XYZ file of C-alpha atoms in Angstrom:
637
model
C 19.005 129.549 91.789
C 18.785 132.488 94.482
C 15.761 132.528 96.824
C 14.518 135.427 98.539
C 16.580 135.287 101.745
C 18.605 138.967 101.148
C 15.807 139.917 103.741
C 17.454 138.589 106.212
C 20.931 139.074 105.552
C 21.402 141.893 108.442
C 20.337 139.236 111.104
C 22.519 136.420 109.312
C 25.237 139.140 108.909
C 24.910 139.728 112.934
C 24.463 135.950 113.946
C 27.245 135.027 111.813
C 29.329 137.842 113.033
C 29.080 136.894 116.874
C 29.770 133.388 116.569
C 32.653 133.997 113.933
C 36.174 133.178 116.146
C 37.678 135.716 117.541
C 41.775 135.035 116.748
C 43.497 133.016 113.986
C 44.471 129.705 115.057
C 47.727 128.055 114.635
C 48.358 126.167 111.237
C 48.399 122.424 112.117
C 48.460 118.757 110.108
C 46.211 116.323 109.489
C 47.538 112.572 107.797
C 47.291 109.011 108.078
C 49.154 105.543 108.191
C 47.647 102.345 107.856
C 45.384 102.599 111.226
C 45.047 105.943 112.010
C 44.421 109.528 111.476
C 46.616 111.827 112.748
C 45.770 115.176 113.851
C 48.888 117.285 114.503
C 50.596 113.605 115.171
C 48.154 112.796 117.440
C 45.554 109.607 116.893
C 42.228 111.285 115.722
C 39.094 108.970 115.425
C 36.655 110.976 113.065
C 33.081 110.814 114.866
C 31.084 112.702 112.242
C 27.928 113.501 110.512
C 27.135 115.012 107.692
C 25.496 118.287 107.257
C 24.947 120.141 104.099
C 24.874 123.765 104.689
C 23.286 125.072 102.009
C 19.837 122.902 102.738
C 19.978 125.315 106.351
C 18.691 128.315 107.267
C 22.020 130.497 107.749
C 20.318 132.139 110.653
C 20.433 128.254 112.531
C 23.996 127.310 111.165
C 25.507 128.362 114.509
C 22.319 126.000 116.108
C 22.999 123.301 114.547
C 26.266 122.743 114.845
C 25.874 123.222 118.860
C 23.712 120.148 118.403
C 26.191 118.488 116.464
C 28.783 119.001 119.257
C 26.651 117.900 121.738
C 25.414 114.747 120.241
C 29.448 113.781 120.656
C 30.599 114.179 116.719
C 33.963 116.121 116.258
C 33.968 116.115 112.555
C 31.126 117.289 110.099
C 30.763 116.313 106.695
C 29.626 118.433 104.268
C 28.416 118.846 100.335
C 28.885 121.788 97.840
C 26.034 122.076 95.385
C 27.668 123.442 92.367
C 24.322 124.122 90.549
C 23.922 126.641 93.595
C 27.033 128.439 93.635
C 27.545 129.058 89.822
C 23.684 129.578 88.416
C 24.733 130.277 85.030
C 28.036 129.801 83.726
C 30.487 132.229 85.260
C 28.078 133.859 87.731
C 29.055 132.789 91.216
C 26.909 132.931 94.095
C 28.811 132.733 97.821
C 26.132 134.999 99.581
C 23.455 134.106 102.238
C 23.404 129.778 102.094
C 25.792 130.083 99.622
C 28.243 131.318 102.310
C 29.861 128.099 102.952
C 33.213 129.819 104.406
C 31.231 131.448 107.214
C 29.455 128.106 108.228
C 33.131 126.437 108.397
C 34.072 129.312 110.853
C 31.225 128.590 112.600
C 32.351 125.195 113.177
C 35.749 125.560 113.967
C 34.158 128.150 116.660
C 32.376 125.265 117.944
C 35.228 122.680 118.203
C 34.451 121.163 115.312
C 36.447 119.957 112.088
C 35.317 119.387 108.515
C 35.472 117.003 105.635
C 35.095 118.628 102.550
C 32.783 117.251 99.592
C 32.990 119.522 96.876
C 31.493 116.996 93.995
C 31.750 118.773 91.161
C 29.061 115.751 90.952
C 27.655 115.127 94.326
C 24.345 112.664 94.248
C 22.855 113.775 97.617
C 19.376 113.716 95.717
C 19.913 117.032 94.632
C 18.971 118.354 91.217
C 21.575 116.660 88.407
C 23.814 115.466 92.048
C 24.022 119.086 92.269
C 25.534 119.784 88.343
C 24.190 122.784 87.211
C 21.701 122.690 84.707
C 23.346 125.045 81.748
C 25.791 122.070 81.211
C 23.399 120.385 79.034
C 23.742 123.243 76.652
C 27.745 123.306 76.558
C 28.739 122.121 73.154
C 30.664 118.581 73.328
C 29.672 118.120 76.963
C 30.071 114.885 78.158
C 30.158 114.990 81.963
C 32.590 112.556 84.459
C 34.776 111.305 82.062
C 37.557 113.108 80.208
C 36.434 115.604 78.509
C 37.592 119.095 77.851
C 34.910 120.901 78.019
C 33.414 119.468 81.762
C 36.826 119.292 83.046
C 37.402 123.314 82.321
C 33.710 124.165 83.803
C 34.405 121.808 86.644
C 38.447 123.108 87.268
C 36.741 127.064 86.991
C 34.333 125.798 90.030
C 36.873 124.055 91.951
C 39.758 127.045 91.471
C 36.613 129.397 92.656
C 36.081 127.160 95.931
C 39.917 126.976 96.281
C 39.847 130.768 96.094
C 37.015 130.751 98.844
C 38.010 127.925 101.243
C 41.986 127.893 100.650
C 42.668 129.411 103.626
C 40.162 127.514 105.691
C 42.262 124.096 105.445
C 43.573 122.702 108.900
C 47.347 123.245 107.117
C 46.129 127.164 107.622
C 44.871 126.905 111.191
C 41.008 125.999 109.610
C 39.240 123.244 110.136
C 39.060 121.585 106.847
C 40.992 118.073 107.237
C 39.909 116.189 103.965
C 38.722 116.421 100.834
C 36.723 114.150 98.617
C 37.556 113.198 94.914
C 34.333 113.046 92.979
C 31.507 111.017 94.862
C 30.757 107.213 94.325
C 32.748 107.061 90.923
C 32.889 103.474 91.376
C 29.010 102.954 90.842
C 29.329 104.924 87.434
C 32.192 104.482 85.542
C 36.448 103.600 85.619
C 38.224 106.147 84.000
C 41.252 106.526 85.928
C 42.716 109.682 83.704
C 39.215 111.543 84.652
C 40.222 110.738 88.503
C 43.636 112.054 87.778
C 42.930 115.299 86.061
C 40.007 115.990 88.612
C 42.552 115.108 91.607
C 45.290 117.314 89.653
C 42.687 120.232 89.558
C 41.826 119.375 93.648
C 45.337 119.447 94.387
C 46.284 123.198 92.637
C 43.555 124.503 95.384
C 43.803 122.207 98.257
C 46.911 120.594 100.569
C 45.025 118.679 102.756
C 44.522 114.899 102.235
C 42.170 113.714 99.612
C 40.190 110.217 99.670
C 37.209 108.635 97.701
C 33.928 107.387 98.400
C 32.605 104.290 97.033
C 30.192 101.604 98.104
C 31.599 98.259 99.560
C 31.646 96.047 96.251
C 34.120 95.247 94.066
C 33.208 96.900 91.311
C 32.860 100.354 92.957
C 36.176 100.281 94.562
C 37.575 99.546 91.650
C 36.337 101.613 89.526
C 36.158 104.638 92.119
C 39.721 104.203 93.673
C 43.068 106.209 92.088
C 46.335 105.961 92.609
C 47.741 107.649 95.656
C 44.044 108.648 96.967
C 42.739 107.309 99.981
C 40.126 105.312 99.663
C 36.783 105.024 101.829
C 33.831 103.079 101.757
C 29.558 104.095 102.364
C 26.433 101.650 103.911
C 27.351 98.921 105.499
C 30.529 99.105 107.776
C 31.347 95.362 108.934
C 30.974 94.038 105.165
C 32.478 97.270 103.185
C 35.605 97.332 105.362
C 36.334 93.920 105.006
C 35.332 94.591 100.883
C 38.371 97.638 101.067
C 41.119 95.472 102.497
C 40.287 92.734 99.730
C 39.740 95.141 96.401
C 41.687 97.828 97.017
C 45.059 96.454 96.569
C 47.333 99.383 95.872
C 49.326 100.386 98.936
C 48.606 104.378 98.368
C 44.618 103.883 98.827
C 45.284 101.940 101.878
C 44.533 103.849 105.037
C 42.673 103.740 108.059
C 39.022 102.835 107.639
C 36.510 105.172 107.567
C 32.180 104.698 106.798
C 32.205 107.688 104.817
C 28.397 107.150 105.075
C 26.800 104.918 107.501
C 22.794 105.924 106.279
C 20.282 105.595 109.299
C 17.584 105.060 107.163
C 16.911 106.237 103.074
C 15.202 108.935 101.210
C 11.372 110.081 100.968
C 9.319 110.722 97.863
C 6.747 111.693 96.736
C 3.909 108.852 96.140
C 0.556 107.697 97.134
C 1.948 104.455 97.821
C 5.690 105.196 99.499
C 5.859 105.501 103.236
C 8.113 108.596 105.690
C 11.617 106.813 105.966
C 12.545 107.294 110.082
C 13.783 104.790 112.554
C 12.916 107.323 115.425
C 10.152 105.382 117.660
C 11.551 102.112 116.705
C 13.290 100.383 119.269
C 14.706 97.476 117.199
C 15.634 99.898 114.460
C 17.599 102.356 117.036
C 19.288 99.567 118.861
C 20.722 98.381 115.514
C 21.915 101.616 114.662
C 23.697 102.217 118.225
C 25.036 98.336 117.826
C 26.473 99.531 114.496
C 28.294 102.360 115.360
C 29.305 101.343 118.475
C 30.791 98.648 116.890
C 32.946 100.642 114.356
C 34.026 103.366 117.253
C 34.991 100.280 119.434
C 37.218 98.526 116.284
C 39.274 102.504 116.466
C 37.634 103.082 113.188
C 36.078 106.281 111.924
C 32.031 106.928 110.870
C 30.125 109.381 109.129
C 26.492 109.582 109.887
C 24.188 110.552 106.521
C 22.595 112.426 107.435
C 23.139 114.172 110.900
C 20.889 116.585 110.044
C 19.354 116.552 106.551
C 17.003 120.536 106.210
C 15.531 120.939 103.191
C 15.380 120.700 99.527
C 13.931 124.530 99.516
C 12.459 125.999 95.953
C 12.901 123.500 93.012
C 16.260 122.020 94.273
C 15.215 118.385 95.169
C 16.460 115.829 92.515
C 14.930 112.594 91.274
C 16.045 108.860 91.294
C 15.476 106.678 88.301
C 17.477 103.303 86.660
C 15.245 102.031 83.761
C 11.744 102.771 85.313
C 9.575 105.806 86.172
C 10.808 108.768 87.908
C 10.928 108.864 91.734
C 10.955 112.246 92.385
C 12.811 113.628 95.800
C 10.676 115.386 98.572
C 10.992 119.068 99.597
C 11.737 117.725 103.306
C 15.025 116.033 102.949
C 14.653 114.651 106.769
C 15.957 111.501 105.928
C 14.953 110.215 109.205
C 18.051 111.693 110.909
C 18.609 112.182 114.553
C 18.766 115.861 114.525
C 15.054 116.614 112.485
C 14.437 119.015 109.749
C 13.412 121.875 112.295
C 16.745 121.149 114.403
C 15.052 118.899 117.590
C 16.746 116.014 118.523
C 14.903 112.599 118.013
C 15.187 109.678 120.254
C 18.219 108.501 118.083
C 19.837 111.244 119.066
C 19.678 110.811 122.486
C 20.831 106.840 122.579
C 23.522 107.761 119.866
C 24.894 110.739 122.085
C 24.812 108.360 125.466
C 26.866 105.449 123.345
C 29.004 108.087 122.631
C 30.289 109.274 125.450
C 31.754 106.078 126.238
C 34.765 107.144 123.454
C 35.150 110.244 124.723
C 36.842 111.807 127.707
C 34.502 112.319 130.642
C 32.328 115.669 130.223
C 33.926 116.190 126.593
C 30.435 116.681 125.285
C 28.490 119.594 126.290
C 24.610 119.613 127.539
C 22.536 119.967 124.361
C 20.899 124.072 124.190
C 17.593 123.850 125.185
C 15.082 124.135 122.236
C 11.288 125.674 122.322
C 8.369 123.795 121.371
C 7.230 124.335 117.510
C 4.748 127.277 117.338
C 1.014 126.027 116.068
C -0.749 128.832 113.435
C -4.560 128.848 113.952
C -6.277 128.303 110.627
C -6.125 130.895 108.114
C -7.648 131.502 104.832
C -6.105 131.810 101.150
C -7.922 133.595 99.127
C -7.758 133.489 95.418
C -5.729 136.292 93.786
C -4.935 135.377 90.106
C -4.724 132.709 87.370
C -0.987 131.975 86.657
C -0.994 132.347 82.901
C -2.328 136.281 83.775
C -0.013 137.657 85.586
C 2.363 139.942 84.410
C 6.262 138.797 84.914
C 5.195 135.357 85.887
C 6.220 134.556 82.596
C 8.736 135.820 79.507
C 7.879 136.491 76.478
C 7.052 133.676 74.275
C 9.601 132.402 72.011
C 7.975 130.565 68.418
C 9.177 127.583 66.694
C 7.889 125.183 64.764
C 8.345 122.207 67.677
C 8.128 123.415 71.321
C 11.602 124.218 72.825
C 12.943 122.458 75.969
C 13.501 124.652 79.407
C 17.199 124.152 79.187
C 17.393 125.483 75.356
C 15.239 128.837 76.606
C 18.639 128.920 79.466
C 16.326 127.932 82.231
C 16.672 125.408 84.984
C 14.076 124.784 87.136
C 10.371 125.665 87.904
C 7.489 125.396 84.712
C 7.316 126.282 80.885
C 4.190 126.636 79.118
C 3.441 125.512 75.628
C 1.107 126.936 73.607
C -0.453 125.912 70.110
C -3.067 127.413 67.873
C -4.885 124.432 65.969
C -4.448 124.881 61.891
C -7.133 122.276 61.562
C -9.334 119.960 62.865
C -7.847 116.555 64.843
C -8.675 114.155 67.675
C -6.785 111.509 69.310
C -4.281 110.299 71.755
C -1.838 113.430 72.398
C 1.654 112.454 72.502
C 4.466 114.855 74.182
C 7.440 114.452 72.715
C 9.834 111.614 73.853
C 7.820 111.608 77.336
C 6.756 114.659 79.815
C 9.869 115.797 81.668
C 8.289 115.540 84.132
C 4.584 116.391 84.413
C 2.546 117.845 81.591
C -0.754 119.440 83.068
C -2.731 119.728 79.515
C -5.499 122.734 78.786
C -7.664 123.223 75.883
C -9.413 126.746 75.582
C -8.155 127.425 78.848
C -9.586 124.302 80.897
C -7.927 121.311 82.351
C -7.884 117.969 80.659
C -5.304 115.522 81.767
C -1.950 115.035 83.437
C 0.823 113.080 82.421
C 3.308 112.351 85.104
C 6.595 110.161 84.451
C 6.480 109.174 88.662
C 4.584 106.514 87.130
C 5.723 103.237 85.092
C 2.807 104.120 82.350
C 1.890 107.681 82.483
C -1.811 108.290 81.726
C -3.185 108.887 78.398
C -4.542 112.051 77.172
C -6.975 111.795 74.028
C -8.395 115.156 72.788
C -10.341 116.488 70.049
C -9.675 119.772 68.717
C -11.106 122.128 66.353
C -9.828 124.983 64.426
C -8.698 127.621 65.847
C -8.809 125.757 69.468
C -5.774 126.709 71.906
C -3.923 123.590 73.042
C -1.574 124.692 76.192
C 1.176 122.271 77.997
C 2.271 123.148 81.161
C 5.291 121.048 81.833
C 7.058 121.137 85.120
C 10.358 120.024 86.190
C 10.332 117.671 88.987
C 14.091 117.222 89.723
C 16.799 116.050 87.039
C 18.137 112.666 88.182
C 21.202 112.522 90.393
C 22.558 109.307 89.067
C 21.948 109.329 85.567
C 24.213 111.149 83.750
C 24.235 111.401 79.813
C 23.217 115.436 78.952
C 20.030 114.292 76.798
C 18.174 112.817 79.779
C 18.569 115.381 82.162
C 17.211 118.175 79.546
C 13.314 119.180 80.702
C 10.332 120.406 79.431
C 9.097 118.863 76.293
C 12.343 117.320 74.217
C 10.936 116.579 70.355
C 7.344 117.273 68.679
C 4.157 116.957 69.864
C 1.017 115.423 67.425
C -2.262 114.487 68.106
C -3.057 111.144 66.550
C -1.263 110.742 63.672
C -1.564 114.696 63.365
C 1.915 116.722 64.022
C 1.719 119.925 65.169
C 3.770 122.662 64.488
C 4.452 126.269 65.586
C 4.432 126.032 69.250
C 4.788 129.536 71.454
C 7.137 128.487 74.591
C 7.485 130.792 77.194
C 9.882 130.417 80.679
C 7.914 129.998 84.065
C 11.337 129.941 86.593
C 9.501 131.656 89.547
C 12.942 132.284 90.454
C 10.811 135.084 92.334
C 7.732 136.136 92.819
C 5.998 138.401 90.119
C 5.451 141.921 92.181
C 1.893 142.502 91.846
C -0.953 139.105 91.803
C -3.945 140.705 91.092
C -6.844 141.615 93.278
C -8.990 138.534 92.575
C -9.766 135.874 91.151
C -13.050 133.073 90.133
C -12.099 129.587 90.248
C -13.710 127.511 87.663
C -13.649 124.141 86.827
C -10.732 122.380 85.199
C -8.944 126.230 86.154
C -5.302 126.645 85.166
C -3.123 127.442 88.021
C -3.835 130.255 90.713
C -2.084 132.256 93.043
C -3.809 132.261 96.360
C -2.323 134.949 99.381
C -2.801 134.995 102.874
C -1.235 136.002 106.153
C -0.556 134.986 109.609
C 0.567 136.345 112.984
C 2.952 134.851 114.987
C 0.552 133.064 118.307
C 1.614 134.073 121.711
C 4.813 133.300 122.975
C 6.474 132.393 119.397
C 9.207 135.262 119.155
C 10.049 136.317 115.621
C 12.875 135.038 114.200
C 13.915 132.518 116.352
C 13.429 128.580 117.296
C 10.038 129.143 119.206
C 8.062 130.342 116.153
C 9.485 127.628 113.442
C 6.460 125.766 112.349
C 5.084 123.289 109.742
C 2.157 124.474 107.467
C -0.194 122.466 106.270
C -2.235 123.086 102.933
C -4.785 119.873 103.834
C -7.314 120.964 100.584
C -4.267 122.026 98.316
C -3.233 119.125 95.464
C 0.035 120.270 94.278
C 1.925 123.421 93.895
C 4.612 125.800 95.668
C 4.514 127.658 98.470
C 6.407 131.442 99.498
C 6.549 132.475 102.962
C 7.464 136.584 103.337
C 8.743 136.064 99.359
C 10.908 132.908 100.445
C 10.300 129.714 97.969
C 9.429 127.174 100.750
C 9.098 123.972 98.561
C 6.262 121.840 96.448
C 3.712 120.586 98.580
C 1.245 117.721 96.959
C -1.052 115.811 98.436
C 0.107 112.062 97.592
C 2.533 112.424 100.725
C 3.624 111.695 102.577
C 4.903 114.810 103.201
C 2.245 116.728 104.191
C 3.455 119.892 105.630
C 6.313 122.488 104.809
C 8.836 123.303 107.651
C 8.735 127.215 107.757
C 12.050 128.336 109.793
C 11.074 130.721 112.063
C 13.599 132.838 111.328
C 11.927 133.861 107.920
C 8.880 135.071 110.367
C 7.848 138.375 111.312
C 5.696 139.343 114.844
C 2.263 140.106 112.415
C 1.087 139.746 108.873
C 3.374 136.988 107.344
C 2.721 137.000 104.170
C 1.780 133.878 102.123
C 1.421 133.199 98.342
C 0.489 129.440 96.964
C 0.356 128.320 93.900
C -2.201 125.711 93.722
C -1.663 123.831 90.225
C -5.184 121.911 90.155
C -7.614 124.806 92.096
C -11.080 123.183 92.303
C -13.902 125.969 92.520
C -15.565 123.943 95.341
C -12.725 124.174 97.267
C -11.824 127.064 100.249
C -8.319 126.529 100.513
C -7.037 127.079 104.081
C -3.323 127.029 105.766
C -2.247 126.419 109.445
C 1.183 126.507 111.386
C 0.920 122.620 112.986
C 3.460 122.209 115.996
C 3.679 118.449 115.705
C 4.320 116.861 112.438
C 2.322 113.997 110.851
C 3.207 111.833 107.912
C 0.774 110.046 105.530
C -0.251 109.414 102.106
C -3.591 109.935 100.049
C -4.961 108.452 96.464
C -3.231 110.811 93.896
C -6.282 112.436 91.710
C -4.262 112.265 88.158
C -3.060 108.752 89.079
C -3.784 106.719 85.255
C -6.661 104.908 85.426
């Protein structure tokens, strides 16, 4: 999915340009024995930190990675979101965040190296752990195992990245050392010939050393580890290194040790009841993460910190988290408590992390960290109503009749909303079921107003009981919250309504679906619009200038804004998909980089799912960020 950052691309193209590295560098090696890495035959002790490039601005790639230098790493660690790079099957995407060669330069130009973690199947809370969605409609799909038809989509991806990032390995004078095979195999399943094949197809593209990443247990190492493949452990360093040396018992996985993620804290989403994840402004929880790490650095071992610096989950691309029970669905911030934060300041973790630090490294090794301006803070400003949703022309395709309603992945669409519509044959009342379950929340209308939600973040959804006449119009609009990263047979992960839908003991049939992607937004909104009660979704608009002192397009005029009367919905920034917003927290504000800003007349466009008439929705730029959580309207009762 493609956001609308091509408006930028002649600054990226110039920022990227500058800091690209002016002469080829020497081809070199990077290997192991049982203690050590080896960089050019030289001991190398990995200090890194992972850093996904693609949930970064590319304008602040260069940024970033100055921070990363001068918080002491030497090594970053970095996903590939498939989903991202190949949209629909055999369309490839390496432009704008997609440019993942260009942010490699721009590491190696800051003395950095790279670990390379290409999935295909990633977790990282992303949509599917980053799979993209038109999988689910490949015939015979079954995906991580061995199986024809995901090992030729996943061997066209990973001969495409080779293509890309080939020449970008260390054994080329880049600064890729490593590459990962697959991602936690070990917590889903143990089939070594899947490993193989996928290692085969890693090898035909890339000569540096591979390694896996599994937690410290014996089941995962076992089932994650193959033959000849280095293996690595994630969480806990003291227990899962000890777990390596006792499970892993085949020579060829045994290596130096290396916390391929040591987490500082865990993941945010979105509920009335679940609290910001951060350790910043704890002392206790600092110190233990300093103890930690200084413990593995002094034991000559080798760290990864997840995440360095997590960005955001911009658009629709968060993912969701479930085992057995209701959907926990991923937040647009993916801050993840880090010590670098969303916007790219350094936290108070960063600061004790970089001083413990420095006692590994050679004196005045790490450079002074660039100075960073304070956030900007947007006065208030008004949205104004502009036009229902289901009215506007190109927010929607054309409708596509069935008898049963017809999921989002069968219409070939991934992410955003799909509306359901139904033209009652005859009278009926009672409780309305939605197929096997709302995947993931059903807003439902009935002659155009608002009746119910049902929303899967809960254990038991509420219940929706209508009573409809002839001729009535029953609408579903059913929105995709983020496919689950760790769950991976095809049926789950398909959205929008997946079977019938009946009233009572009623069925009913011939159902117009019609694709809501907001891949972009539709060119004209209308000049107006009334809110009523129980409305369907409206676009509101707005616009902002930059206060004084914020310059456009840099640091100084990144903000967070704040929708504080909004319930739930998506907001665009000068056309750019900024994330869902909703008011159960505890995010409550949407980091807008600043270099997506202009001097005057930003433009804004929300689309607020529940408007209430009573309601003047309002937006400001806040310069410090707060987290909390409110009661959730729609909870069930």
């Amino acid at each position: 999915m493609r956001f609308l950052w091509g408006a930028l691309a002649a600054f990226s193209a110039l920022s990227l340009t500058a800091a690209a590295p002016g002469a080829a560098h020497p081809a070199g090696n990077f290997s192991y024995n049982r203690h050590q890495f080896l960089l050019d035959g030289e001991p190398y002790q990995i200090i890194g930190g992972q850093m996904d490039p693609q949930r970064i601005p590319p304008e602040f790639w260069s940024h970033r990675l100055k921070m990363a230098r001068a918080m002491g790493l030497n090594t970053i660690f970095s996903y590939l979101y498939w989903n991202l790079h190949e949209p629909r099957s055999g369309t490839w995407d390496f432009s704008g965040r997609n440019d993942v060669a260009s942010f490699f330069r721009l590491a190696q130009a800051e003395g950095l190296k790279v670990v390379l973690r290409p999935g295909p199947y990633i977790c990282g809370e992303r949509d599917w752990g980053g799979f993209p969605a038109w999988l689910s409609q490949v015939p015979g799909m079954a995906v991580r195992q061995d199986n024809s038809p995901f090992l030729n989509a996943a061997g066209a991806y990973l001969d495409k990245l080779g293509k890309e990032l080939g020449g970008l390995q260390v054994t080329h004078g880049g600064p890729i050392l490593m590459t990962q095979l697959e991602n936690e195999y070990g917590s889903f399943g143990t089939d070594k010939t899947y490993l193989s094949k996928l290692a085969a197809a890693l090898r035909r593209n890339f000569d540096v050393p591979l390694y896996t990443n599994d937690g410290g247990g014996k089941s995962y190492l076992e089932g994650g580890q193959l033959h000849g493949v280095l293996a690595v452990i994630d969480g806990d360093s003291q227990s899962g290194f000890a777990a390596r040396d006792k499970y892993v018992t085949d020579p060829t996985s045994l290596g130096p040790q290396l916390n391929g993620e040591y987490y500082i804290t865990w993941i945010d989403q979105w509920g009335s009841d679940y609290g910001h994840q951060q350790i910043s402004g704890s002392t206790d929880a600092i110190s233990k993460a300093v103890a930690d790490l200084d413990w593995t650095l002094a034991g000559n071992y080798s760290f990864s910190i997840y995440m360095f610096h997590g960005g955001t989950n911009f658009g629709f691309e968060n993912g969701g988290m479930r085992d057995d029970g209701p959907l926990a669905a991923v937040t647009t911030s993916y801050d993840y408590g880090a010590p670098l934060d969303e916007s790219g300041r350094p936290t108070d973790l960063y600061h004790a992390l970089r001083e413990m630090i420095s006692k590994y490294v050679p004196a005045g090794s790490i450079p002074e960290i660039p100075a960073m301006p304070a956030l900007a803070a947007v006065p208030e400003f008004a949205l104004t109503p502009a036009a229902a949703l289901f009215d506007v022309d190109g927010a929607r395709t054309a409708a596509r009749v069935e008898a049963d309603p017809v999921s989002m992945d069968a219409l070939g669409q991934s992410y955003g909303y799909v509306l359901y519509e139904h033209t009652v044959a005859a009278d009926v009342a009672g409780k309305l079921a939605i197929g096997d379950g709302a995947r993931d929340r059903a807003i439902v209308y009935v002659n155009g107003a608002r009746v119910g939600v049902v929303d899967t973040i809960y254990t038991t959804p509420a219940t929706v009981s209508i009573t409809l006449k002839k001729g009535d119009t029953l609408q579903i609009l059913v929105e995709n919250l983020g496919r689950v990263d760790v769950r991976q047979r095809l049926k789950e992960q398909v959205k929008g309504i997946v079977g019938n839908v009946s009233v009572g003991c009623s069925l009913l049939t011939s159902w117009a679906s019609r694709s809501i992607p907001l891949a972009t937004l539709p060119s004209k909104l209308g000049a107006g619009h009334k809110v009523k009660q129980n409305d369907s979704p409206v676009f509101y608009t707005g616009s902002f200038d930059l206060p004084k002192g914020a310059a456009a397009g840099d640091p100084s005029s990144d903000t967070f804004i704040s929708v504080p009367g909004g319930v739930k919905g998506v907001l665009w920034v000068n056309g750019v998909n900024l994330g869902r917003y909703w008011t159960i927290g505890p995010q409550q504000s949407l980091y807008v980089p600043g270099s997506m800003l202009k001097a005057s007349k930003n433009e804004v466009v929300l689309l607020e799912l529940e408007p209430q008439p009573d309601v003047k929705l309002t937006a400001e730029g806040i310069a410090e960020r707060k987290w909390f959580n409110n009661a959730d309207p729609d909870a069930p009762k």
